[in-house]
Coordinates of C-alpha atoms in Angstrom, one line a residue:
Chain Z
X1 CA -16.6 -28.5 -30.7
X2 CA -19.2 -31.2 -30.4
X3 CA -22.6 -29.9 -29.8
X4 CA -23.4 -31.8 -26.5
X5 CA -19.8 -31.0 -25.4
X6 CA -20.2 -28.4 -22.5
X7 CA -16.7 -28.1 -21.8
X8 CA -13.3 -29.5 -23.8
X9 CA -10.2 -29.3 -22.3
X10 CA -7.2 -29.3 -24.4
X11 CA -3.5 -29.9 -24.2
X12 CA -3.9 -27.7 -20.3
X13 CA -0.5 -27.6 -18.4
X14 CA 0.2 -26.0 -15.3
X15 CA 3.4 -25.6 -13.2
X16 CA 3.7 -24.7 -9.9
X17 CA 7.1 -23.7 -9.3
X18 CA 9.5 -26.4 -10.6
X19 CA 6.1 -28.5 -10.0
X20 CA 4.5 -30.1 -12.7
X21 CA 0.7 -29.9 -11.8
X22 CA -1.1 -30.7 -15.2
X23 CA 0.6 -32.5 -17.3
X24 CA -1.5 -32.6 -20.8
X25 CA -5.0 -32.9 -20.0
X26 CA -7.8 -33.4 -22.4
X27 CA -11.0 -34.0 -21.6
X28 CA -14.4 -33.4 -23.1
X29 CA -17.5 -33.1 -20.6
X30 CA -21.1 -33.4 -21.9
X31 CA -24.4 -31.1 -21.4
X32 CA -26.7 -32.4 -19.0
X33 CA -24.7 -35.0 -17.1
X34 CA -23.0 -35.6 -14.0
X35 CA -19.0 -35.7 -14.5
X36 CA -16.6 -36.9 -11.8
X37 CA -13.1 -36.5 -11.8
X38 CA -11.4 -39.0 -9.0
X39 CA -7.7 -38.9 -8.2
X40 CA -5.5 -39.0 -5.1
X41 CA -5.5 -35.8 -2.6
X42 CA -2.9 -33.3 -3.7
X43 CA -3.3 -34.6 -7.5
X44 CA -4.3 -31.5 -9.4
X45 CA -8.0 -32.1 -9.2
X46 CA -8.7 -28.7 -7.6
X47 CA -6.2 -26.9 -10.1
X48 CA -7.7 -28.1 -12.7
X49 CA -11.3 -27.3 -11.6
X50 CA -9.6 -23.6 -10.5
X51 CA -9.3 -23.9 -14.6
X52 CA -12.3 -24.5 -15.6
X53 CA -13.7 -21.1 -14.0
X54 CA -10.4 -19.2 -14.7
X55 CA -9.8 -18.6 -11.2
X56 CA -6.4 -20.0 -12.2
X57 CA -4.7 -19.5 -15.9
X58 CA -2.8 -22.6 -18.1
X59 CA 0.3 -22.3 -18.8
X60 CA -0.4 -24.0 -22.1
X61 CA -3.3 -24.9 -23.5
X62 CA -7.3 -24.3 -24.4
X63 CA -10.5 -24.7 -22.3
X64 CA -13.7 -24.1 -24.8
X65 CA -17.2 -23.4 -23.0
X66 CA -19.7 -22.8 -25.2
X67 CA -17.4 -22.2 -28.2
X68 CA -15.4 -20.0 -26.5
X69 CA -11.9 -20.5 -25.5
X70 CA -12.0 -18.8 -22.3
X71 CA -7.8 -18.7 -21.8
X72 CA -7.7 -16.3 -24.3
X73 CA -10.5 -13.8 -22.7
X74 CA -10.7 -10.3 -20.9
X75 CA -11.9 -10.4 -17.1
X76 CA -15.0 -8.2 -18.8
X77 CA -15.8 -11.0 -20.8
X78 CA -14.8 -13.4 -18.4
X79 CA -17.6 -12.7 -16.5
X80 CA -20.2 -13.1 -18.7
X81 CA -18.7 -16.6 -19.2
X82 CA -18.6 -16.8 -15.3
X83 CA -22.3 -16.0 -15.3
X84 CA -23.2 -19.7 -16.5
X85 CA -21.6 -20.6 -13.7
X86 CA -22.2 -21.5 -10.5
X87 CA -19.7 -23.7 -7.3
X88 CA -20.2 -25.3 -4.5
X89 CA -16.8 -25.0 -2.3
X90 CA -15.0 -27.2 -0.6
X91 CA -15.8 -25.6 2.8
X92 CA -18.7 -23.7 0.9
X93 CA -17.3 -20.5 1.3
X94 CA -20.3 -18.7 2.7
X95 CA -19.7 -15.1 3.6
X96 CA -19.4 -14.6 6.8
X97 CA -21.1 -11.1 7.0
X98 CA -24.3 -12.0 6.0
X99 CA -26.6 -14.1 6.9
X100 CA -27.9 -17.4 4.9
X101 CA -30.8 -15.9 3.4
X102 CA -28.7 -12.8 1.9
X103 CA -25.9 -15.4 1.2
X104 CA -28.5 -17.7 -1.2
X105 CA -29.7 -14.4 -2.5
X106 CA -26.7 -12.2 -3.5
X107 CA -25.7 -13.5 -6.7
X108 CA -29.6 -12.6 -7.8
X109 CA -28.9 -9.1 -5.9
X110 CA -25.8 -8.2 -7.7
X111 CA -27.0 -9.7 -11.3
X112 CA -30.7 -9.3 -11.7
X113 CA -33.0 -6.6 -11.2
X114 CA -35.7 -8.5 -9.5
X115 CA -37.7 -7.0 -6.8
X116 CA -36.8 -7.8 -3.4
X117 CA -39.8 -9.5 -2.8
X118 CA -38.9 -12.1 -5.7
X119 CA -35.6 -12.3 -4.5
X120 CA -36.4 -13.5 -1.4
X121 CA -38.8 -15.6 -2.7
X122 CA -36.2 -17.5 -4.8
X123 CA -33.7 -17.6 -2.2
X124 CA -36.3 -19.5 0.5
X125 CA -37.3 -22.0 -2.0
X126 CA -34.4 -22.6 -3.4
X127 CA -33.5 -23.1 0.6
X128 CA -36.2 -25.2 0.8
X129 CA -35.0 -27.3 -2.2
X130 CA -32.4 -28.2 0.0
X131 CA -34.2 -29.0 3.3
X132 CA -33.3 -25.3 4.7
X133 CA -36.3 -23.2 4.9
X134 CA -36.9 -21.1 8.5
X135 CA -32.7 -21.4 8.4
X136 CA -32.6 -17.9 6.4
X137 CA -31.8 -15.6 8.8
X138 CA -29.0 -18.1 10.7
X139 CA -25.6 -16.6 10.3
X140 CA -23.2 -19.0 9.0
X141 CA -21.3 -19.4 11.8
X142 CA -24.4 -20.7 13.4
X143 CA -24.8 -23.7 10.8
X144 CA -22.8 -27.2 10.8
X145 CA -20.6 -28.4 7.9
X146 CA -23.7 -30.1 6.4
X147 CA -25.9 -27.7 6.2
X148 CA -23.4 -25.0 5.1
X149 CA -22.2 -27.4 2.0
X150 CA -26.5 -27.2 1.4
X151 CA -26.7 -23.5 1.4
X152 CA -23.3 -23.5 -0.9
X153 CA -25.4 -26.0 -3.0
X154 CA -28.5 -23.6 -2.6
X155 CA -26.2 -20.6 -3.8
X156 CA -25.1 -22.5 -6.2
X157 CA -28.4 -23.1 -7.7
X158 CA -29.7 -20.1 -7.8
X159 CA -28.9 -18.2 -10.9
X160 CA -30.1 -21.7 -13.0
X161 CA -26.6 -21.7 -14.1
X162 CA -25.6 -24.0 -17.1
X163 CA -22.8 -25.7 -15.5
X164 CA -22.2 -26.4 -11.5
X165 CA -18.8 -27.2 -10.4
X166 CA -18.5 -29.1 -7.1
X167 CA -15.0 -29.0 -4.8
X168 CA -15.1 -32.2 -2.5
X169 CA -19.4 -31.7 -2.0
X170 CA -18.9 -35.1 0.4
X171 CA -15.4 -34.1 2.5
X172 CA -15.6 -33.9 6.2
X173 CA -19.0 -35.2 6.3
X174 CA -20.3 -38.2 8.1
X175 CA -21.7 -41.1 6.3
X176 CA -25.7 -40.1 6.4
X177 CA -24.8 -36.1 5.3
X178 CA -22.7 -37.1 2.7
X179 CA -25.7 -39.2 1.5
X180 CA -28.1 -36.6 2.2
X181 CA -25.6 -34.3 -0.5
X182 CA -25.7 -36.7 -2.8
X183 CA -29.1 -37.2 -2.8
X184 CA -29.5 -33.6 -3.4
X185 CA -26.9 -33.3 -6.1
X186 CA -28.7 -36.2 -8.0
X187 CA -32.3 -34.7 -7.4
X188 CA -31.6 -31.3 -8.6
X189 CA -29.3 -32.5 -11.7
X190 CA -32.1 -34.6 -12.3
X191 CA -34.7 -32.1 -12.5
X192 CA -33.0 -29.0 -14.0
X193 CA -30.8 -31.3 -16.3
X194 CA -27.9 -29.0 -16.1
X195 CA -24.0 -29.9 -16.7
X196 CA -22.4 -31.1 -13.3
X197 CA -18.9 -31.2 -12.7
X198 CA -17.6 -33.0 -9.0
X199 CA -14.1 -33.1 -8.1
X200 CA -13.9 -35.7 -5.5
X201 CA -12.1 -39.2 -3.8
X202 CA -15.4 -40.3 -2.3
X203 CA -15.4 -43.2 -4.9
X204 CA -18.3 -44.8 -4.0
X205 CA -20.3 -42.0 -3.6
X206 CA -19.6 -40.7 -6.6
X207 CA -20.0 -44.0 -8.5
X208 CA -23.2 -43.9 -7.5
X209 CA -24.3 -40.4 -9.1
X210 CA -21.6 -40.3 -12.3
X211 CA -22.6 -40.4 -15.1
X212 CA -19.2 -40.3 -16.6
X213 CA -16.0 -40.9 -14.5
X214 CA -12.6 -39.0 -15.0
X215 CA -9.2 -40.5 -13.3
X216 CA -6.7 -37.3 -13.0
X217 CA -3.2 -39.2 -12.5
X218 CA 0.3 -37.4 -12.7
X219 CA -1.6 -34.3 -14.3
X220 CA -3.1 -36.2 -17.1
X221 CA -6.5 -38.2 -17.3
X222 CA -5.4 -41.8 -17.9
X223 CA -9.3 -43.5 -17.7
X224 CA -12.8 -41.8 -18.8
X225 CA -16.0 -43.4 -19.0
X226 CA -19.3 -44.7 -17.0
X227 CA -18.7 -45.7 -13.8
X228 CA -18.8 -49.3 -14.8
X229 CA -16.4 -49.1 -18.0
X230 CA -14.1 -47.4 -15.2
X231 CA -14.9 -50.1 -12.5
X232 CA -13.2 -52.7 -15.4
X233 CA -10.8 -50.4 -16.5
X234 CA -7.5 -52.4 -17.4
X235 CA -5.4 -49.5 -17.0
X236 CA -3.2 -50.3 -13.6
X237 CA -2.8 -46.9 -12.0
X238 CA -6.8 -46.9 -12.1
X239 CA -6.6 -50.7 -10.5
X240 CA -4.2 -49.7 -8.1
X241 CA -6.4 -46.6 -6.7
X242 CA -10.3 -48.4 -7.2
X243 CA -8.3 -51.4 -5.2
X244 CA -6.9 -49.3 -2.4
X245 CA -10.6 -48.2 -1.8
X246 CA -11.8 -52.0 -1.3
X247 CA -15.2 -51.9 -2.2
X248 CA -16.6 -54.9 -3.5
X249 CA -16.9 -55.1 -7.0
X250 CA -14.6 -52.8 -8.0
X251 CA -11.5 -53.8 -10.3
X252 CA -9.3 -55.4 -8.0
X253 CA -11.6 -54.8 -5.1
X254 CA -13.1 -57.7 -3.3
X255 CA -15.3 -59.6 -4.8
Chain N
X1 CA 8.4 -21.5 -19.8
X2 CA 10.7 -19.8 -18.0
X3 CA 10.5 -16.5 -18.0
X4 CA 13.6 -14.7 -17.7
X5 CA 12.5 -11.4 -17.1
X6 CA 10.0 -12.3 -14.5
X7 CA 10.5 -11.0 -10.7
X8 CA 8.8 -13.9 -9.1
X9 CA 12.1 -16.0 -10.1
X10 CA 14.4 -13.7 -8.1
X11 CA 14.2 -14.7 -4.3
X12 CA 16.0 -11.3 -3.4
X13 CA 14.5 -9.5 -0.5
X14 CA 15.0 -6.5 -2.3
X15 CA 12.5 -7.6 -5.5
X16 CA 10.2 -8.8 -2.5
X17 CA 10.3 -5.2 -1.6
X18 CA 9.7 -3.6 -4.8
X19 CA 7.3 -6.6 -6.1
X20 CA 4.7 -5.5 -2.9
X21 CA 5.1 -1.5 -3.5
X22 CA 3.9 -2.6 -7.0
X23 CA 1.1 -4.8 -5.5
X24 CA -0.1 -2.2 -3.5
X25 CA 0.6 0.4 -6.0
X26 CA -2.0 -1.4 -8.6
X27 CA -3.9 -2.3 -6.1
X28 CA -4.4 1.6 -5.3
X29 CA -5.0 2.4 -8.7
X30 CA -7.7 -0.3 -9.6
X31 CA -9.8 0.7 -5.9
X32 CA -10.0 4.0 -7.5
X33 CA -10.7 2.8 -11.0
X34 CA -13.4 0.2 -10.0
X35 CA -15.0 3.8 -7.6
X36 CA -16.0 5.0 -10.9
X37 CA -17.3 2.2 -12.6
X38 CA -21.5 1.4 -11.8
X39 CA -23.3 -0.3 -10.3
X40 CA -22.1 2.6 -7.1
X41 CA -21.9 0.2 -4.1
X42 CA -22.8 3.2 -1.3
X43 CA -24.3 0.8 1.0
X44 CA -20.4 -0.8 1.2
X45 CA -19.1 2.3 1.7
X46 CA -21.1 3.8 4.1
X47 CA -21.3 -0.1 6.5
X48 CA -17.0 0.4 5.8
X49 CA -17.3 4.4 6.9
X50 CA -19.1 3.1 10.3
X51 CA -16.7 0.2 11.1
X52 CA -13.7 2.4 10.4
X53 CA -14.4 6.1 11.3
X54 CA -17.4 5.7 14.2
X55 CA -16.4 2.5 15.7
X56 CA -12.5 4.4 16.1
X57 CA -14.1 7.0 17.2
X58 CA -13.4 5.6 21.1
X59 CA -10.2 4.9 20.9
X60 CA -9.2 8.3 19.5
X61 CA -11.1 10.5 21.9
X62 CA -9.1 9.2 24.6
X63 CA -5.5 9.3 22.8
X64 CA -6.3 12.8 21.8
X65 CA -7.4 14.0 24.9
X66 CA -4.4 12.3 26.7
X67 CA -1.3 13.4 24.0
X68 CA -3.1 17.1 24.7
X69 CA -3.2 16.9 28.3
X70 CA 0.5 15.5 28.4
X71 CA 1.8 18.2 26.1
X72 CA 0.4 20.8 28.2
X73 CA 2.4 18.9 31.7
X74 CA 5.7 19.0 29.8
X75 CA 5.4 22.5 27.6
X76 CA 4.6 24.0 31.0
X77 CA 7.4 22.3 32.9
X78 CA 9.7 23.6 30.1
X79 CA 8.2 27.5 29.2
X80 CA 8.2 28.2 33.1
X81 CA 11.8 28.5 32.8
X82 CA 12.2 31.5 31.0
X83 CA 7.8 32.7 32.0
X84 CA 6.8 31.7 28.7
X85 CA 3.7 29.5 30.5
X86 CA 1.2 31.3 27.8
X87 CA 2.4 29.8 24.8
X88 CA 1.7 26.5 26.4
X89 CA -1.8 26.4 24.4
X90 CA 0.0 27.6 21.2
X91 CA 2.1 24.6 21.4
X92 CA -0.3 22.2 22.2
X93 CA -2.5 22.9 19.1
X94 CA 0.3 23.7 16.9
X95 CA 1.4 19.5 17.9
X96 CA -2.0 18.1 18.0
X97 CA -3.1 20.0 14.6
X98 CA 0.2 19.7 12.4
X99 CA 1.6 16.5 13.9
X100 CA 0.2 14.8 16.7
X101 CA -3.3 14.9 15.9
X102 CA -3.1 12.9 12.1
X103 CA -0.3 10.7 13.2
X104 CA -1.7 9.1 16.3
X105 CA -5.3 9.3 15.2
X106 CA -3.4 6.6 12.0
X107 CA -1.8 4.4 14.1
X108 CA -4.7 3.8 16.2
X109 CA -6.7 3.6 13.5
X110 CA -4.5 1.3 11.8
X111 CA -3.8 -1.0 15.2
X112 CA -8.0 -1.2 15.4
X113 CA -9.1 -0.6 12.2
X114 CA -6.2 -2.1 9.6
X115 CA -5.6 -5.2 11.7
X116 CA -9.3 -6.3 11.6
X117 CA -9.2 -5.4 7.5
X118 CA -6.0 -7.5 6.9
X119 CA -7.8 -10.2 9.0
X120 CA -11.0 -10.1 8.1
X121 CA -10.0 -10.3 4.0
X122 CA -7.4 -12.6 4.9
X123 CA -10.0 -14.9 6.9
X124 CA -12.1 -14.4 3.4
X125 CA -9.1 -15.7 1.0
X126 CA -8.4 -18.8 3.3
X127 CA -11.7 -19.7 3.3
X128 CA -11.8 -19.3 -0.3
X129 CA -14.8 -16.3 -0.1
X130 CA -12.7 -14.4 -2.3
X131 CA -12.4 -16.7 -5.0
X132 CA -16.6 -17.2 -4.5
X133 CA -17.2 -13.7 -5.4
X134 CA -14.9 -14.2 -8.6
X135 CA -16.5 -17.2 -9.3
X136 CA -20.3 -15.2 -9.3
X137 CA -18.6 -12.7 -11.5
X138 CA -17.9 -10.1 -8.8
X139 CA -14.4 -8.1 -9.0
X140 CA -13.3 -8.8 -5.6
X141 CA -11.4 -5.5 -5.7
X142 CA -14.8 -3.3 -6.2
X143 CA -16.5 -5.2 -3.6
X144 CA -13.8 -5.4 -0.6
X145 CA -11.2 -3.3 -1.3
X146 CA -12.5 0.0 -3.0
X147 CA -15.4 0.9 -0.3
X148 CA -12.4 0.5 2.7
X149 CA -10.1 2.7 1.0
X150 CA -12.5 5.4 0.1
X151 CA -13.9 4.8 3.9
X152 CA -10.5 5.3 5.1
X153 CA -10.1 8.5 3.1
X154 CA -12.6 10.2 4.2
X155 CA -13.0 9.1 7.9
X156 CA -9.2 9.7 8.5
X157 CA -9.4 13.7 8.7
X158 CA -12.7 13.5 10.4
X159 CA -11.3 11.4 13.1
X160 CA -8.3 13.5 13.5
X161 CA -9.9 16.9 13.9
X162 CA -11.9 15.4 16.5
X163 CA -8.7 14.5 18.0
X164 CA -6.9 18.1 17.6
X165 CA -10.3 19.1 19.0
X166 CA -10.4 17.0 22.2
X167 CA -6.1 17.3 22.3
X168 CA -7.0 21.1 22.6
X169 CA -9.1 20.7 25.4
X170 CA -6.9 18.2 27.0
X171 CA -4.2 20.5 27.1
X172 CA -7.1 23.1 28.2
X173 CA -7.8 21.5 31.4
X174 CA -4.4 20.4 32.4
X175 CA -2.8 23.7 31.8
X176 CA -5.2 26.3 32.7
X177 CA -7.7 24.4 35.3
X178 CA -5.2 22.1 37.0
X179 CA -1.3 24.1 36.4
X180 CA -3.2 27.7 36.5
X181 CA -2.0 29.0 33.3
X182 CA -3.9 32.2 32.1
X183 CA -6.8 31.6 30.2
X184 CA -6.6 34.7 28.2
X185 CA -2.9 34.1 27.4
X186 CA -3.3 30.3 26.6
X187 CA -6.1 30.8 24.2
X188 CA -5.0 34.3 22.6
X189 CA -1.6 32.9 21.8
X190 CA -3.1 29.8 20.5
X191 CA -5.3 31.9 18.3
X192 CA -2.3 34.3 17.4
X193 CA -0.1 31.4 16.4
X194 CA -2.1 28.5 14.8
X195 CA -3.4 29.3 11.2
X196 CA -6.1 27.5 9.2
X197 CA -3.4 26.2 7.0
X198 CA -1.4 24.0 9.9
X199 CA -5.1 22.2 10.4
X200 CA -5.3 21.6 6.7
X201 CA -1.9 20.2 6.3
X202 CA -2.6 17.8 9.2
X203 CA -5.9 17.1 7.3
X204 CA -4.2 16.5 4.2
X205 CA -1.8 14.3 6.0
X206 CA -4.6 12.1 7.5
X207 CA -6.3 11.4 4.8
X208 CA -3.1 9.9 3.0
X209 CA -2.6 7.7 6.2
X210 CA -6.0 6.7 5.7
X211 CA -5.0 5.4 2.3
X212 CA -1.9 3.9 3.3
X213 CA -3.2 2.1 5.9
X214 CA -6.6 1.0 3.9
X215 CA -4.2 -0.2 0.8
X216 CA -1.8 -2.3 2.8
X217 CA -3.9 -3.7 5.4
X218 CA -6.3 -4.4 2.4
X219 CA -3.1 -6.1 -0.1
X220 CA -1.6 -8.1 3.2
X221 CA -5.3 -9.3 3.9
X222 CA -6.1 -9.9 0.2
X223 CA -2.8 -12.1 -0.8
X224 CA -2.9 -14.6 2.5
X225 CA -1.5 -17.6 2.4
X226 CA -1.3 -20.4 4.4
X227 CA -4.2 -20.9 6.6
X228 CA -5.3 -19.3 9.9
X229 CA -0.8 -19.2 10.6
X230 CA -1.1 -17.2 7.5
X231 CA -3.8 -15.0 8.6
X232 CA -2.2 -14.3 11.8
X233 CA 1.1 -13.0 9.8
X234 CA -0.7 -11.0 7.4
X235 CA -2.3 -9.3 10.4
X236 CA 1.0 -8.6 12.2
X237 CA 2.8 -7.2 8.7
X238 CA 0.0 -5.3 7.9
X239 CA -0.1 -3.1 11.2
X240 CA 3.8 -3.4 11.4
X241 CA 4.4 -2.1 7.5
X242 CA 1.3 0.7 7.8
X243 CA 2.8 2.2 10.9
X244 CA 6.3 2.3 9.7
X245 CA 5.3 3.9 6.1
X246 CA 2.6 6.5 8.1
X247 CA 5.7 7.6 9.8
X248 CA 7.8 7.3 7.0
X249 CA 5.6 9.6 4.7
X250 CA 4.9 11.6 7.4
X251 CA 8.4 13.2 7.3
X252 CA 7.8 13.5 3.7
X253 CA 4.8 15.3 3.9
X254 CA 5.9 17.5 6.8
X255 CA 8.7 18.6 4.8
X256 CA 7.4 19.5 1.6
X257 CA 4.4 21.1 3.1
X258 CA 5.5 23.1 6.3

């Protein structure tokens, strides 16, 4: 395995049923940069992200973080590769027991032995990192879609975890919040430098912040690259879905 | 990859059957395993222990006291017959400690108490919660269901001999203050007649009620599917399947132990 490879993906298949989710796919994602994988709804992108964290197992096939082929682990070890970890959900999956302060905070709680004080300490600037703080003691249920995904992101964030997987971090969000989250995901990869993974069909969004672009098509990645070796891609299922988006400039968009 | 062996390509509703005993089975098991293994998550317990035992604690005064008082009507209505009105408070405690007592305090407990579990945890898989405490490294099973099912266990007999306790005095009231029973008789027989052991046995009952309602409200709630509909269903099977097998291993129970 490369040394700037965070993750490789090799030969993964997964069935659902008589379903054929993942068909083959192999893909290598660097340290330190922002990876998209785009692909139609219902397409496999949040299987295969399930993968990548084994919240789901292959039926066939290797994942290697770090050197380690983590199909092939315990759940005991498992978890220590889990600990480099950290996701923002799709609906950000905030618990609902607790307010946002001992949300941001528990992964420090249950890991680290860090006073309390310092805990909190973390948690409120890491809440302020995302234009939070004086939100801490909101329950969840108190917050809108927006600000949840920001206190998923803030969660997140908080361990300093190697690699941060991201499940739709624009869906359901108007125009200016889903800007605001990108902005946010592009400032903190920025300054920590850390592996980012974003499942996502916000295309222009995520052109914007890739640094390399996967297309996941009938379980298989059929185009990776920058966002502009993508944009010209010749392939014509990746034509097909960059045209249906018609944004200008892209292959087949208008011009 | 088909594997031939494998349950989950049998659509029988009999292997459906047998493949969620299993579930709960090793579901069980691991609660108990992951009670032993640090870090100890009291805190869990003792918030699980509130919500369960205290917060039923309602709810079961006034069943008891009710199941007592109505036991006492009809006993009395019955022993008059043939002037046997004084074993009226022998009978009621005899019910409310061996029988009435562990079974009712479950179902309530299990209408209240195991619905809100098998929501609450389904709510959590839905919204993906569950897979965000795998994700952090968590086991889900240490964290959610371990702390309900040792709540459950221990709350259970509490609960109940406050309900044989408040069932007694039900059947008090009615019987001696409002049907004129004597007092002497009602609570001489009762003493003569009711051993420590029929309190234990109801004891020992509860507290596997308590389990079997924990463990399959908990394995409904913790394998939803399907959204808020699937929430909703979980809830209903889990009260409808913990009430059936509470009565179920009740008769078991009763008859290996009395």
């Amino acid at each position: 395995m490369d040394k700037d490879t965070a993750i490789k993906i090799v030969d993964l298949y997964k069935n659902f049923g008589s379903q054929n989710v993942l068909n083959g796919i192999n893909l290598e994602i660097k340290h330190g940069e922002i990876t998209v994988i785009i692909g139609k709804s219902g397409g496999g992108k949040s299987v295969l992200m399930k993968h990548l964290i084994s919240l789901l197992k292959p039926d066939m096939g290797e994942i290697w973080i770090d050197g380690v082929d983590i199909t092939k682990l315990k759940e005991r070890e498992l978890n220590e590769v889990r600990k480099k970890f950290g996701m923002l959900f799709q609906e950000a999956a905030l618990f609902d027991s607790m307010n946002v302060i001992d949300n941001v905070a528990f992964p420090l709680r249950e890991h680290t032995k860090l006073p309390e004080k310092e805990i909190i300490r973390l948690a409120e600037e890491k809440l302020k990192n995302v234009g939070l703080s004086g939100f801490g003691y909101k329950m969840p249920s108190e917050l809108s879609g927006g600000m949840k995904k920001r206190v998923g992101l803030a969660r997140a964030l908080i361990n300093d975890p190697d690699i941060i997987l991201f499940d739709e971090p624009t869906s359901a969000l108007d125009p200016i919040i889903s800007l605001t989250i990108l902005d946010l995901i592009k400032e903190t990869q920025e300054r920590f430098k850390k592996t980012y993974v974003i499942i996502s069909h916000d295309i222009l969004g995520m052109f914007r912040i890739a640094h390399k672009v996967a297309m996941l098509y009938n379980g298989k990645i059929i185009e990776y690259g920058t966002p502009e070796n993508v944009k010209k891609s010749e392939n014509e299922e990746v034509k097909e879905f960059l045209k249906a988006t018609g944004i200008p400039g892209f292959v087949g968009g208008v011009l | 990859m088909i594997n031939l062996f494998s349950l989950d390509r049998i659509y029988h509703p009999a292997t459906s059957v047998l493949r969620q005993l299993g579930g709960m089975a090793l579901m069980f098991f691991s609660s108990i395993f992951y009670a032993f293994r640090r870090p100890w998550k009291l805190n869990y317990i003792f918030k699980q222990m509130e919500f369960i035992g205290v917060k039923s604690l309602g709810v079961v005064l006034i069943t008891g006291t009710f199941t007592g008082m109505v036991l006492a009507i009809q006993t009395y209505y019955g022993f008059r017959k043939f002037g046997a009105e004084g074993l009226v408070g022998a009978t009621v405690a005899l019910s409310m400690t061996r029988e009435l007592g562990p079974v009712l305090t479950s179902l309530m407990v299990t209408g209240r108490a195991g619905s809100a579990i098998a929501a609450e945890l389904g709510t959590m898989r839905v919204t993906e919660q569950i897979d965000a405490l795998i994700v952090m490294a968590l086991n889900p099973i240490k964290y959610l269901v371990t702390p309900r099912v040792i709540a459950s266990f221990f709350m259970l007999p509490v609960l109940t001999i406050i309900s044989d306790f408040v069932g007694i005095v039900g059947g008090w009231l009615v019987g001696v203050k409002l049907l004129g029973i004597n007092e002497g008789a009602f609570i001489n027989k009762m003493i003569k007649y009711v051993d420590l052991e029929d309190i234990y046995d109801g004891l020992i009952k509860s507290a596997c009620f308590g389990i079997i309602l924990s463990v399959v409200a908990c394995y409904k709630g913790f394998y939803t599917a399907g959204g808020a509909e699937g929430v909703g269903r979980s809830t209903t099977e889990s009260v409808v399947i913990a009430s059936v097998s509470i009565l179920v291993a009740d008769y078991i129970l009763t008859s290996l132990m009395f």
